[in-house]
Short mmCIF file of C-alpha atoms and ligand atoms in Angstrom, two decimals:
data_model
loop_
_atom_site.label_atom_id
_atom_site.label_comp_id
_atom_site.label_asym_id
_atom_site.label_seq_id
_atom_site.Cartn_x
_atom_site.Cartn_y
_atom_site.Cartn_z
CA MET A 1 107.54 31.91 101.29
CA GLU A 2 107.82 35.63 101.90
CA ARG A 3 106.61 37.65 104.87
CA LEU A 4 104.66 40.78 103.76
CA ASP A 5 102.89 43.64 105.49
CA PHE A 6 99.86 45.58 104.29
CA ASN A 7 98.70 48.96 105.47
CA GLY A 8 95.09 48.36 106.48
CA PHE A 9 92.20 50.68 107.26
CA GLY A 10 93.21 53.44 109.67
CA GLY A 11 96.90 52.48 109.36
CA VAL A 12 96.57 49.08 111.11
CA ASN A 13 99.43 46.84 109.96
CA LEU A 14 98.28 43.51 108.53
CA ALA A 15 100.70 40.58 108.49
CA ALA A 16 100.80 38.30 105.48
CA THR A 17 102.79 35.43 103.99
CA ALA A 18 103.11 35.02 100.24
CA PHE A 19 103.79 31.81 98.28
CA GLY A 20 104.98 31.70 94.67
CA SER A 21 106.18 34.33 92.23
CA ALA A 22 104.76 37.85 92.43
CA ASP A 23 104.58 37.82 88.62
CA ASN A 24 101.79 35.22 88.72
CA PRO A 25 98.11 36.12 89.13
CA PRO A 26 97.42 36.81 92.82
CA VAL A 27 95.06 34.89 95.07
CA LEU A 28 94.31 36.39 98.46
CA LEU A 29 93.37 33.95 101.23
CA LEU A 30 91.37 35.46 104.05
CA PRO A 31 90.64 33.53 107.26
CA SER A 32 87.40 33.60 109.17
CA LEU A 33 87.09 35.37 112.48
CA GLY A 34 89.19 33.70 115.18
CA GLN A 35 91.44 31.90 112.68
CA VAL A 36 94.99 32.76 111.62
CA ARG A 37 96.60 32.83 108.20
CA GLN A 38 98.64 29.64 108.79
CA LEU A 39 95.44 27.62 108.24
CA TRP A 40 95.75 28.53 104.54
CA PHE A 41 99.42 27.64 104.11
CA GLY A 42 98.79 24.19 102.58
CA THR A 43 96.38 25.60 100.02
CA ALA A 44 98.71 28.53 99.33
CA ALA A 45 101.61 26.15 98.61
CA ALA A 46 99.38 24.16 96.20
CA LEU A 47 98.29 27.37 94.48
CA ALA A 48 101.93 28.45 94.06
CA GLU A 49 102.61 25.07 92.40
CA ALA A 50 99.67 25.75 90.11
CA GLY A 51 101.19 29.04 88.95
CA ARG A 52 99.49 31.48 91.31
CA TYR A 53 100.84 34.08 93.71
CA ALA A 54 99.06 33.11 96.94
CA ILE A 55 98.93 35.56 99.83
CA CYS A 56 97.65 34.55 103.27
CA VAL A 57 96.81 37.46 105.54
CA ASP A 58 95.89 37.79 109.21
CA LEU A 59 92.78 39.80 109.99
CA ARG A 60 93.24 42.83 112.25
CA GLY A 61 93.52 41.82 115.90
CA HIS A 62 94.49 38.26 114.87
CA GLY A 63 97.80 36.41 114.67
CA ASP A 64 100.67 38.72 113.75
CA SER A 65 98.53 41.63 112.55
CA ASP A 66 98.25 44.73 114.69
CA GLN A 67 95.43 45.16 117.11
CA SER A 68 93.26 48.19 116.38
CA PRO A 69 94.41 50.75 118.97
CA ASP A 70 90.88 52.12 119.35
CA GLY A 71 89.10 48.77 119.15
CA HIS A 72 87.76 49.08 115.58
CA TYR A 73 86.57 45.56 114.86
CA GLU A 74 83.28 46.42 113.24
CA PHE A 75 82.37 44.85 109.93
CA ASP A 76 83.36 47.95 107.95
CA ALA A 77 86.87 47.98 109.40
CA TYR A 78 87.48 44.48 107.96
CA ILE A 79 86.02 45.66 104.63
CA GLY A 80 88.36 48.67 104.68
CA ASP A 81 91.30 46.32 105.30
CA LEU A 82 90.34 44.04 102.42
CA ARG A 83 89.96 46.97 100.04
CA ALA A 84 93.34 48.38 101.12
CA ILE A 85 95.02 45.00 100.53
CA LEU A 86 93.39 44.56 97.12
CA ALA A 87 94.39 48.06 96.08
CA ALA A 88 98.00 47.25 96.99
CA MET A 89 98.04 44.04 94.90
CA PRO A 90 100.16 44.05 91.75
CA ASN A 91 97.19 42.69 89.76
CA ARG A 92 93.55 41.92 90.30
CA ALA A 93 93.27 39.09 92.79
CA VAL A 94 90.89 36.22 93.35
CA VAL A 95 89.77 36.30 96.98
CA VAL A 96 89.29 33.05 98.87
CA SER A 97 87.58 33.46 102.21
CA ALA A 98 85.64 31.54 104.79
CA GLY A 99 82.83 32.26 107.23
CA ILE A 100 82.81 35.87 108.32
CA GLY A 101 85.71 36.50 105.92
CA ALA A 102 83.31 35.47 103.14
CA ARG A 103 80.74 38.01 104.37
CA VAL A 104 83.42 40.70 104.35
CA ALA A 105 84.44 39.77 100.79
CA MET A 106 80.85 39.80 99.53
CA ALA A 107 80.28 43.27 100.98
CA ALA A 108 83.64 44.69 99.82
CA VAL A 109 83.09 43.54 96.25
CA GLY A 110 79.32 43.97 96.00
CA GLU A 111 79.17 47.45 97.50
CA GLY A 112 80.69 49.39 94.66
CA ALA A 113 83.98 47.79 93.77
CA PRO A 114 83.24 44.66 91.70
CA HIS A 115 86.26 45.29 89.46
CA LEU A 116 88.56 44.93 92.49
CA VAL A 117 88.66 41.14 92.20
CA SER A 118 88.86 38.69 89.34
CA GLY A 119 86.94 36.03 91.25
CA LEU A 120 85.65 34.94 94.64
CA ALA A 121 85.76 31.53 96.30
CA LEU A 122 83.53 31.69 99.36
CA ILE A 123 83.55 28.90 101.89
CA ASP A 124 80.59 28.51 104.22
CA ALA A 125 79.21 31.88 103.18
CA ASN A 126 75.89 32.68 104.75
CA ILE A 127 73.61 35.68 104.77
CA TRP A 128 70.54 34.30 106.49
CA VAL A 129 72.02 33.32 109.81
CA GLU A 130 69.41 31.90 112.17
CA LYS A 131 69.36 32.85 115.83
CA ALA A 132 70.31 29.29 116.87
CA VAL A 133 73.36 29.45 114.61
CA VAL A 134 74.33 32.87 115.91
CA ASP A 135 74.27 31.51 119.47
CA ARG A 136 76.23 28.51 118.43
CA LEU A 137 78.92 30.45 116.58
CA GLY A 138 79.02 32.88 119.49
CA GLY A 139 79.70 29.88 121.75
CA ALA A 140 82.44 28.63 119.45
CA MET A 141 84.02 32.08 119.35
CA ALA A 142 83.86 32.29 123.14
CA LEU A 143 86.18 29.28 123.23
CA ARG A 144 88.86 31.70 122.14
CA SER A 145 88.71 33.41 125.49
CA SER A 146 89.28 30.12 127.33
CA ILE A 147 92.65 28.96 128.61
CA PHE A 148 93.72 25.38 127.80
CA ASP A 149 96.36 23.31 129.55
CA ASP A 150 96.64 20.85 126.66
CA PRO A 151 96.29 21.41 122.87
CA THR A 152 94.05 18.37 122.46
CA LYS A 153 91.53 20.09 124.73
CA ILE A 154 91.28 22.87 122.14
CA VAL A 155 90.22 20.29 119.56
CA ASP A 156 87.87 18.69 122.11
CA ALA A 157 86.20 22.05 122.65
CA VAL A 158 85.77 22.70 118.91
CA ALA A 159 84.49 19.16 118.39
CA ALA A 160 81.97 19.64 121.22
CA ALA A 161 80.71 22.84 119.60
CA TYR A 162 80.07 20.99 116.30
CA PRO A 163 79.04 17.48 117.45
CA SER A 164 77.95 15.99 114.12
CA GLU A 165 80.93 17.31 112.15
CA PRO A 166 84.18 15.36 111.78
CA ARG A 167 86.61 16.01 114.61
CA PRO A 168 89.16 18.63 113.43
CA THR A 169 92.76 17.51 113.17
CA LEU A 170 95.22 19.05 115.61
CA THR A 171 97.95 20.63 113.50
CA ASP A 172 100.68 23.21 113.99
CA ARG A 173 98.68 25.44 111.68
CA MET A 174 95.68 25.29 113.96
CA MET A 175 97.88 25.86 117.00
CA ALA A 176 99.35 28.99 115.37
CA ALA A 177 96.22 30.74 116.66
CA TYR A 178 97.35 30.02 120.23
CA ALA A 179 100.33 31.13 122.29
CA LYS A 180 101.92 29.07 125.04
CA ARG A 181 102.21 31.16 128.17
CA ASP A 182 105.00 31.03 130.74
CA ASP A 183 102.77 28.92 132.99
CA GLY A 184 102.46 26.31 130.20
CA GLN A 185 98.82 27.12 129.44
CA TYR A 186 97.60 27.93 125.93
CA GLU A 187 95.66 31.05 125.10
CA TRP A 188 94.24 32.49 121.88
CA ARG A 189 96.66 35.01 120.38
CA GLY A 190 94.17 37.66 119.22
CA ASP A 191 92.71 40.85 120.62
CA PRO A 192 89.87 39.85 122.99
CA ARG A 193 87.84 42.81 121.72
CA VAL A 194 87.46 40.96 118.37
CA LEU A 195 85.19 38.44 120.04
CA ALA A 196 82.60 41.00 121.03
CA ALA A 197 81.99 42.25 117.49
CA SER A 198 81.24 39.51 115.01
CA ASN A 199 78.25 41.24 113.29
CA LEU A 200 76.41 38.05 112.44
CA PRO A 201 72.81 39.12 112.76
CA ASP A 202 71.22 42.33 111.39
CA MET A 203 73.09 42.22 108.11
CA GLU A 204 70.65 40.34 105.95
CA GLU A 205 69.46 43.32 103.96
CA ARG A 206 72.91 44.78 103.43
CA LEU A 207 74.52 41.52 102.39
CA THR A 208 71.61 40.54 100.14
CA ALA A 209 71.99 43.80 98.23
CA ALA A 210 75.78 43.42 98.06
CA ALA A 211 75.71 39.77 96.95
CA SER A 212 73.27 40.50 94.11
CA ARG A 213 75.65 43.14 92.75
CA ILE A 214 78.77 40.94 92.57
CA ALA A 215 79.99 40.94 88.98
CA ALA A 216 83.02 38.61 89.31
CA PRO A 217 82.88 34.80 88.91
CA VAL A 218 81.99 33.17 92.24
CA THR A 219 82.19 29.64 93.57
CA LEU A 220 80.35 28.80 96.78
CA ILE A 221 81.97 25.93 98.64
CA ARG A 222 80.61 24.02 101.61
CA GLY A 223 81.52 20.92 103.54
CA SER A 224 78.63 18.43 103.20
CA LEU A 225 78.49 17.97 106.99
CA ASN A 226 78.63 21.65 107.89
CA GLU A 227 76.06 22.18 110.63
CA THR A 228 75.77 25.95 110.37
CA VAL A 229 75.41 26.50 106.61
CA SER A 230 72.83 24.28 104.92
CA ASN A 231 72.46 23.21 101.33
CA GLU A 232 69.37 25.41 101.06
CA VAL A 233 71.43 28.43 102.07
CA MET A 234 73.95 27.61 99.33
CA GLU A 235 71.20 27.33 96.70
CA LYS A 236 69.62 30.60 97.86
CA LEU A 237 72.97 32.34 97.66
CA LYS A 238 73.63 30.84 94.23
CA ALA A 239 70.30 32.24 93.01
CA LEU A 240 71.27 35.65 94.41
CA ILE A 241 74.80 35.96 93.02
CA PRO A 242 74.68 36.22 89.23
CA GLY A 243 76.51 33.38 87.47
CA SER A 244 77.76 31.75 90.69
CA GLU A 245 78.37 28.03 91.07
CA VAL A 246 78.19 25.68 94.06
CA ALA A 247 80.66 22.98 95.06
CA GLU A 248 80.42 20.54 97.96
CA ILE A 249 83.22 18.72 99.73
CA ASP A 250 82.03 15.31 100.72
CA GLY A 251 82.42 14.36 104.36
CA ALA A 252 83.81 17.72 105.48
CA GLY A 253 82.52 20.06 108.16
CA HIS A 254 83.21 23.74 108.58
CA TYR A 255 86.98 23.22 108.57
CA ALA A 256 86.61 21.84 105.03
CA ALA A 257 89.54 23.75 103.61
CA SER A 258 91.98 22.30 106.12
CA ASP A 259 90.41 18.91 106.93
CA ARG A 260 89.90 17.91 103.30
CA GLU A 261 92.67 20.07 101.94
CA ASP A 262 93.40 18.07 98.77
CA ASP A 263 89.74 17.98 97.76
CA PHE A 264 89.38 21.65 98.52
CA ASN A 265 92.51 22.57 96.56
CA ALA A 266 91.32 20.60 93.55
CA ILE A 267 87.98 22.43 93.52
CA LEU A 268 89.68 25.79 93.94
CA ILE A 269 92.31 25.26 91.25
CA ASP A 270 89.68 23.99 88.81
CA PHE A 271 87.64 27.16 89.46
CA LEU A 272 90.71 29.37 88.95
CA GLU A 273 91.70 27.65 85.69
CA ARG A 274 88.20 28.05 84.27
CA GLN A 275 87.21 31.46 85.63
CA ALA A 276 90.47 33.33 86.20
CA PRO A 277 92.83 31.82 83.62
CA ARG A 278 96.48 32.74 83.62
CA ALA A 279 96.39 34.29 80.13
CA PRO A 280 97.80 37.82 79.78
CA LEU A 281 95.17 40.46 80.38
CA THR A 282 94.15 42.85 77.65
CA PHE A 283 92.33 46.12 77.99
CA ILE A 284 89.92 47.11 75.24
CA ALA A 285 88.33 50.57 75.46
CA GLY A 286 85.12 50.21 77.42
CA SER A 287 86.21 47.05 79.26
CA GLU A 288 87.57 46.49 82.76
CA PRO A 289 89.40 49.66 83.94
CA ARG A 290 91.54 47.76 86.46
CA ILE A 291 93.40 46.08 83.58
CA LEU A 292 94.22 49.49 82.16
CA ARG A 293 95.44 50.50 85.61
CA ASP A 294 97.67 47.42 85.73
CA ALA A 295 99.06 48.26 82.28
CA LEU A 296 99.72 51.83 83.39
CA GLY A 297 101.38 50.44 86.51
CA CYS A 298 104.19 49.15 84.28
CA PHE A 299 105.35 52.76 83.97
CA ALA A 300 107.61 53.30 87.01
CA THR A 301 107.23 56.65 88.74
CA GLY A 302 108.46 58.52 91.76
CA VAL A 303 106.06 59.25 94.61
CA THR A 304 104.97 62.67 95.83
CA ILE A 305 102.84 64.14 98.57
CA VAL A 306 100.78 67.00 97.19
CA THR A 307 99.71 69.57 99.77
CA THR A 308 97.79 72.79 100.21
CA MET A 309 96.07 74.76 102.99
CA ASN A 310 92.32 74.58 103.58
CA ALA A 311 89.97 77.46 104.44
CA ASP A 312 90.68 76.95 108.17
CA ASN A 313 94.39 77.38 107.46
CA GLU A 314 95.13 73.72 108.17
CA PRO A 315 97.46 71.63 106.03
CA ILE A 316 95.92 68.94 103.82
CA GLY A 317 97.56 66.55 101.40
CA LEU A 318 97.59 63.22 99.68
CA THR A 319 99.99 60.82 98.01
CA ALA A 320 100.14 61.22 94.23
CA ASN A 321 102.32 59.71 91.52
CA SER A 322 100.67 61.56 88.65
CA PHE A 323 103.27 64.32 88.95
CA THR A 324 104.83 65.41 85.63
CA SER A 325 107.03 68.26 84.49
CA VAL A 326 105.35 70.35 81.80
CA SER A 327 107.37 73.43 80.85
CA LEU A 328 110.64 75.14 81.79
CA ASP A 329 109.73 78.61 80.57
CA PRO A 330 107.28 79.39 82.01
CA PRO A 331 108.04 76.90 84.84
CA LEU A 332 105.03 74.56 84.89
CA ILE A 333 104.32 71.15 86.44
CA LEU A 334 101.15 69.11 86.82
CA PHE A 335 99.48 66.45 88.90
CA SER A 336 96.04 64.92 88.52
CA LEU A 337 93.57 64.55 91.34
CA ALA A 338 90.74 62.01 91.38
CA LYS A 339 87.32 63.65 91.35
CA THR A 340 86.48 61.33 94.24
CA SER A 341 89.16 62.95 96.41
CA ALA A 342 87.83 64.36 99.66
CA ASN A 343 90.17 67.28 99.01
CA LEU A 344 89.06 68.19 95.49
CA GLU A 345 87.24 71.36 96.46
CA THR A 346 90.03 72.46 98.79
CA PHE A 347 92.61 72.20 96.01
CA GLU A 348 90.29 74.02 93.60
CA LYS A 349 89.64 76.87 96.04
CA ALA A 350 93.17 77.20 97.40
CA GLY A 351 94.66 78.38 94.11
CA LYS A 352 98.03 76.97 95.19
CA PHE A 353 99.70 73.68 96.00
CA ALA A 354 103.08 72.16 96.71
CA VAL A 355 104.48 68.90 95.36
CA ASN A 356 106.87 67.12 97.76
CA VAL A 357 108.91 64.39 96.05
CA ASN A 358 109.53 61.52 98.47
CA HIS A 359 112.82 59.92 99.34
CA ILE A 360 112.96 56.29 100.49
CA GLY A 361 112.72 57.30 104.17
CA GLN A 362 109.33 58.87 103.46
CA GLN A 363 107.65 55.59 102.52
CA PRO A 364 105.66 55.49 105.80
CA ALA A 365 104.41 59.02 105.06
CA ALA A 366 103.49 58.03 101.49
CA GLY A 367 101.46 55.13 102.92
CA LYS A 368 99.80 57.36 105.47
CA PHE A 369 98.90 60.10 102.99
CA ALA A 370 97.19 57.50 100.82
CA SER A 371 95.09 56.14 103.72
CA ARG A 372 91.78 57.35 104.99
CA GLY A 373 90.77 57.46 108.64
CA VAL A 374 94.22 58.66 109.79
CA THR A 375 95.44 62.09 110.82
CA ARG A 376 97.88 62.54 107.99
CA PHE A 377 99.99 65.42 109.29
CA ASP A 378 100.39 63.95 112.80
CA GLY A 379 104.10 63.64 113.53
CA VAL A 380 105.04 65.09 110.14
CA ASP A 381 107.58 67.92 110.14
CA TRP A 382 106.31 70.61 107.73
CA ALA A 383 106.47 74.38 107.25
CA LEU A 384 105.35 77.11 104.91
CA ARG A 385 108.22 78.63 102.98
CA GLU A 386 106.39 81.94 103.05
CA ALA A 387 102.99 83.18 104.20
CA GLY A 388 100.52 82.19 101.52
CA GLY A 389 102.63 79.19 100.46
CA SER A 390 101.73 75.50 100.73
CA PRO A 391 103.11 72.90 103.18
CA ILE A 392 106.65 71.81 102.43
CA LEU A 393 107.53 68.49 104.09
CA ALA A 394 110.92 68.61 105.78
CA GLY A 395 113.67 66.58 104.12
CA SER A 396 111.76 65.90 100.88
CA LEU A 397 113.89 64.90 97.93
CA ALA A 398 112.50 67.93 96.10
CA SER A 399 109.68 70.39 96.75
CA PHE A 400 107.83 72.61 94.28
CA ASP A 401 105.78 75.46 95.74
CA CYS A 402 103.22 76.50 93.12
CA THR A 403 100.43 78.88 92.27
CA THR A 404 97.66 77.09 90.38
CA HIS A 405 98.08 78.09 86.74
CA ALA A 406 95.16 76.16 85.25
CA VAL A 407 92.78 73.33 86.09
CA HIS A 408 91.66 71.09 83.23
CA ASP A 409 89.08 68.35 83.10
CA GLY A 410 90.70 64.93 82.75
CA GLY A 411 87.87 62.36 82.78
CA ASP A 412 87.57 61.06 86.32
CA HIS A 413 90.46 63.32 87.41
CA LEU A 414 91.14 67.05 87.40
CA ILE A 415 94.52 68.09 86.05
CA PHE A 416 96.14 70.79 88.17
CA ILE A 417 98.87 72.74 86.40
CA GLY A 418 101.07 74.72 88.77
CA HIS A 419 103.33 77.66 88.13
CA VAL A 420 106.47 76.91 90.16
CA ASN A 421 107.35 79.84 92.41
CA TYR A 422 110.01 78.03 94.31
CA ALA A 423 111.78 74.69 94.02
CA SER A 424 114.40 73.06 96.21
CA PHE A 425 116.00 69.65 96.23
CA GLU A 426 118.16 67.42 98.36
CA PRO A 427 121.03 65.94 96.28
CA HIS A 428 122.07 63.18 98.68
CA ARG A 429 118.97 61.03 98.97
CA ASP A 430 117.49 58.20 96.92
CA PRO A 431 113.96 58.43 95.53
CA LEU A 432 110.99 56.37 96.63
CA LEU A 433 109.60 54.66 93.52
CA TYR A 434 106.26 53.13 92.60
CA PHE A 435 105.95 50.29 90.13
CA ARG A 436 103.23 47.67 89.55
CA GLY A 437 101.31 48.75 92.61
CA LYS A 438 104.24 48.60 95.03
CA PHE A 439 106.71 50.98 96.58
CA ARG A 440 110.24 50.25 95.35
CA ARG A 441 113.71 51.64 95.58
CA LEU A 442 116.50 52.15 93.06
CA HIS A 443 118.54 49.05 92.50
CA PHE A 444 122.00 49.54 91.09
CA ALA A 445 123.53 46.49 89.42
C1 FMN B 1 101.66 55.58 95.06
C2 FMN B 1 100.32 56.24 95.04
C3 FMN B 1 100.04 57.19 94.08
C4 FMN B 1 98.81 57.84 94.04
N1 FMN B 1 98.59 58.80 93.09
C5 FMN B 1 97.42 59.48 93.08
C6 FMN B 1 97.22 60.54 92.14
O1 FMN B 1 98.09 60.86 91.34
N2 FMN B 1 96.05 61.21 92.17
C7 FMN B 1 95.06 60.88 93.06
O2 FMN B 1 94.00 61.52 93.04
N3 FMN B 1 95.22 59.88 93.96
C8 FMN B 1 96.38 59.18 94.00
N4 FMN B 1 96.59 58.18 94.92
C9 FMN B 1 95.50 57.81 95.82
C10 FMN B 1 95.34 58.79 96.97
O3 FMN B 1 96.55 59.01 97.67
C11 FMN B 1 94.31 58.19 97.96
O4 FMN B 1 93.14 57.85 97.25
C12 FMN B 1 93.97 59.12 99.07
O5 FMN B 1 93.27 58.38 100.07
C13 FMN B 1 93.11 60.27 98.62
O6 FMN B 1 92.85 61.03 99.75
P1 FMN B 1 91.78 62.21 99.80
O7 FMN B 1 90.44 61.65 99.35
O8 FMN B 1 91.80 62.61 101.25
O9 FMN B 1 92.27 63.27 98.88
C14 FMN B 1 97.81 57.52 94.98
C15 FMN B 1 98.09 56.56 95.96
C16 FMN B 1 99.33 55.93 95.99
C17 FMN B 1 99.62 54.90 97.06
#
């Protein structure tokens, strides 16, 4: 068991616990709204036994994850978090998610990034949520704002909200969502602002479109006694998601994954063995680009922050590991910039850029300069070496101040070749490295 952190949308830190070896194919377990990652620990341990790398993560504003400082709990913030986590995975993951987590996964994958996952297991996924169900789930969520003097009363309250479902079992994992206060009372550990924004209604059109575009293998799992997601909903969803399959857990309600954990694990592991087998992945030209990315990720690199000035004379920059030396005489270097970069035009117009090679202490900056929705230069010490130069980040391991020498087309990237006007380096620091999708540091035997 290893405690991990992910840098979510807008820089919100997301707490996670991983089970098993990081060399195994990853499975990401996402709770539903109101739940915490501990609910998945039993399944994660079983997955680790079955040769998977299982990662349980807390949603923003839940458990040990950060609260969003500006109250961003809208649907798209959760999607941004999921995409950020998946992008940071060493390999393509299967995502397992329940309830609203399942809606988030469907949207994240269906809306333009189907290659991000190698499979989806969705528990109690629903698109067509009726008003009565919305009210009911709203009521169940409101329980989270109640204070309880006894843990069994938490279970009583859940059981009362779902009267014809089996009574949930009181476990430490369930209680992980609650904190015991000094006065002995129990209260839900999350950000209360989460409760106001569950986005259940009004999403039919968006989720229908997203679900129909999912290209990964999908299993739709439901407890047979679930009161809020019917069999008809499952069949409708199955018809919508190409090649999806349905599985039912007999005698389970909406806590199926924890109440009938063994049954659930068996269904999940069977799905993984069939649809996301543990065989080594091979890229063949024209096939899945993520596999090529994973293969390329075996080449360890340093990490840089590439900068320039925009037309308003403000610094801009992004994290890049595509930096390469090209020529000593003339002094040339290159980096490649995705054509999707928000800064493409700025780099093209500026005619100059600087490459700042990161040392290990700059890992937070490297994370920040790869995130969207943050003010990247906030709190960063930078200066121009000369008027007309590009931003040099203080303390960088090395900095190369360049005039753009040439820009070449490179498929979905542009290759910027820079003529180095000025280079400096810091001989007493260790480099920040990047390998298999993770920041690393030098390890001397
Ligand atoms: C370690 C690492 C290396 C990266 N290397 C590159 C790169 O070489 N080129 C690139 O275009 N994006 C690269 N990225 C992704 C960008 O930093 C990221 O997409 C950023 O949000 C782009 O910002 P922009 O659209 O504001 O330019 C890298 C990200 C990380 C974490």
